[in-house]
Amino acid sequence: MVRSRFRNGRWLFSARLLRPLGDQWSRPGATARHDGIGSACARSQETGDASQLEPLLDQIDDEIDQFTADGAYDGYPTYDAVLRHSAGARVVIPPRSNAVERPNVQASCQRDDHISSMQADGRLKWQTSTGYGKRALIETAMGRYKGIIGPRLHARSFRSQQTEAAIGVTILNRMLACGRPKSVRCEAPTAATK
């Protein structure tokens, strides 16, 4: 899994497939930030996306402002895990088309709010109002990883694949840091100082 962070302190999360040359497949998840990818680990093909959420969250030291994921992570366990990590986090995951609100729940749940919003306004309006479209930035980060480092993991053993992914992330972050400008705001000269 690969994690990163975007502007405004928003953490985003998504899963993408990297294909190794060996007989074992590994799938990393990703979250992206404006200054690169934060950490990496791979998971086996047999492991579900949502089951790897807790280890990913354990790697994040900061509070999460917004957690955005694709529909594979839809479910109350995901919402609960994110809110255990950061109580004030906003979780943005599109509910399945056949999702229903939990009956007999006193407090409003974010997932239930998403379900009712999608039923009332439609999916596209929900995506716009929640900022779900920023998830595309994660896809860009994974595309950058695959384009520069490569779409395949070359190691054969799972442990070596995890190491390979971590090394690839470190290399990519160093390359991005070298090309990133350091901007400093300067005060504009006034008429009296000219």
C-alpha positions in Angstrom: 0.0 0.0 0.0 1.1 3.5 -0.7 0.0 6.5 1.2 0.2 10.2 0.5 -1.5 13.4 1.4 -3.1 16.2 -0.6 -3.4 20.0 -0.1 -5.6 21.2 2.7 -4.5 18.3 4.9 -6.9 15.9 3.2 -5.9 12.2 3.1 -7.2 10.2 0.2 -7.1 6.5 -0.4 -7.5 4.2 -3.4 -6.3 0.8 -4.5 -4.4 0.0 -7.7 -3.0 -3.2 -9.1 0.7 -3.7 -9.7 1.6 -6.9 -11.5 4.7 -8.8 -10.6 6.7 -10.9 -13.0 6.5 -13.9 -10.6 3.5 -16.0 -9.9 2.3 -14.0 -7.0 0.2 -10.8 -7.5 0.4 -7.9 -5.1 -1.9 -4.9 -4.8 -0.9 -1.7 -3.2 -3.4 0.9 -2.0 -2.6 4.5 -2.3 -3.2 7.8 -0.7 -1.4 10.8 -2.2 -0.2 14.1 -0.9 1.0 17.2 -2.7 4.7 16.5 -2.0 4.8 12.8 -2.9 3.9 9.4 -1.6 4.3 8.8 2.1 4.9 5.1 2.6 4.4 1.8 0.9 3.6 -1.8 1.5 2.1 -4.5 -0.7 -0.6 -7.0 0.0 -1.4 -10.4 -1.4 -4.1 -11.1 -4.0 -6.1 -13.1 -1.5 -6.5 -10.1 0.9 -9.4 -7.8 0.5 -9.0 -4.1 0.0 -11.0 -3.0 3.1 -9.2 -5.5 5.4 -5.9 -3.7 4.8 -7.3 -0.3 5.9 -6.2 -0.6 9.6 -2.5 -1.2 8.7 -2.6 1.8 6.4 -4.2 4.0 9.0 -1.6 2.9 11.5 1.1 4.4 9.3 -0.6 7.8 9.3 0.6 10.0 12.3 -1.5 13.1 11.5 -5.2 13.6 11.9 -7.2 12.8 8.8 -9.5 15.6 7.6 -11.1 13.8 4.7 -10.8 10.1 3.8 -11.9 9.4 0.2 -12.0 5.9 -1.3 -13.7 4.0 -4.1 -16.7 1.8 -3.7 -14.7 -1.3 -2.8 -14.3 0.2 0.7 -18.0 0.9 1.2 -19.3 -0.5 4.5 -19.7 0.5 8.1 -16.4 -1.3 9.2 -14.4 1.2 7.0 -16.2 4.2 8.4 -15.7 2.9 12.0 -11.9 2.3 11.3 -11.4 5.8 9.9 -13.4 7.4 12.7 -11.4 5.5 15.4 -8.2 6.9 13.9 -9.5 10.5 13.5 -12.8 11.2 15.2 -13.5 14.4 13.1 -12.7 12.8 9.7 -15.1 13.2 6.9 -15.4 9.8 5.1 -16.3 10.0 1.4 -17.0 6.6 -0.1 -19.8 6.1 -2.7 -22.3 3.6 -1.4 -23.3 0.7 -3.5 -26.3 1.2 -5.8 -28.4 -1.2 -3.6 -27.2 0.3 -0.3 -29.9 1.0 2.4 -29.7 3.1 5.5 -29.4 1.2 8.8 -32.7 0.9 10.6 -33.1 1.8 14.2 -30.0 4.0 14.4 -30.4 7.0 16.7 -27.3 9.0 15.6 -26.8 10.0 12.0 -24.0 8.1 10.3 -22.0 9.6 7.4 -22.7 6.5 5.2 -26.4 6.9 5.8 -26.1 10.6 4.9 -24.4 9.6 1.6 -27.1 7.1 0.8 -29.9 9.6 1.4 -28.0 12.3 -0.5 -27.5 10.1 -3.5 -31.1 8.9 -3.5 -32.3 12.5 -3.3 -29.9 14.4 -5.7 -28.2 11.7 -7.7 -24.7 10.4 -7.9 -23.1 13.2 -9.9 -24.4 15.9 -7.6 -23.2 13.9 -4.6 -19.7 13.6 -6.2 -19.6 17.4 -6.7 -20.8 18.3 -3.2 -18.5 15.9 -1.4 -15.3 16.5 -3.4 -15.1 12.9 -4.5 -13.6 14.0 -7.8 -10.3 14.7 -6.1 -9.7 11.0 -5.9 -8.4 11.3 -9.5 -5.3 12.9 -8.0 -4.5 9.5 -6.3 -4.9 7.8 -9.7 -2.4 10.3 -11.1 0.1 9.5 -8.3 -0.2 5.8 -9.1 0.1 6.5 -12.8 3.3 8.4 -12.1 4.6 5.5 -10.0 3.8 3.0 -12.8 5.2 5.3 -15.5 8.5 6.1 -13.7 9.2 3.0 -11.6 7.3 0.5 -13.8 3.9 -1.3 -13.7 5.3 -4.6 -12.5 7.0 -5.8 -9.3 10.1 -7.9 -10.2 10.6 -9.6 -6.9 9.2 -13.1 -6.6 8.5 -13.4 -2.8 5.9 -11.4 -1.1 8.3 -9.9 1.4 10.6 -8.8 -1.4 7.7 -7.2 -3.2 6.9 -5.1 -0.2 10.6 -4.0 0.0 10.6 -3.3 -3.8 7.4 -1.1 -3.4 9.0 0.8 -0.5 12.2 1.5 -2.5 10.2 2.6 -5.5 8.3 5.1 -3.4 11.5 6.5 -1.9 13.1 6.9 -5.3 9.9 8.6 -6.7 9.7 11.0 -3.8 13.4 12.0 -4.2 12.9 12.6 -7.9 9.8 14.7 -7.3 11.5 16.7 -4.6 14.3 17.6 -7.0 11.9 19.0 -9.5 9.6 20.8 -7.1 10.1 24.6 -6.9 10.2 26.2 -3.5 8.0 29.3 -3.8 8.2 32.2 -1.3 5.7 35.0 -1.3 7.3 38.4 -1.5 5.7 41.6 -0.7 4.9 43.8 -3.7 6.8 47.1 -3.7 4.6 50.1 -2.9 4.7 53.4 -4.8 6.6 55.1 -2.0 9.6 52.7 -2.2 10.0 52.9 -6.0 
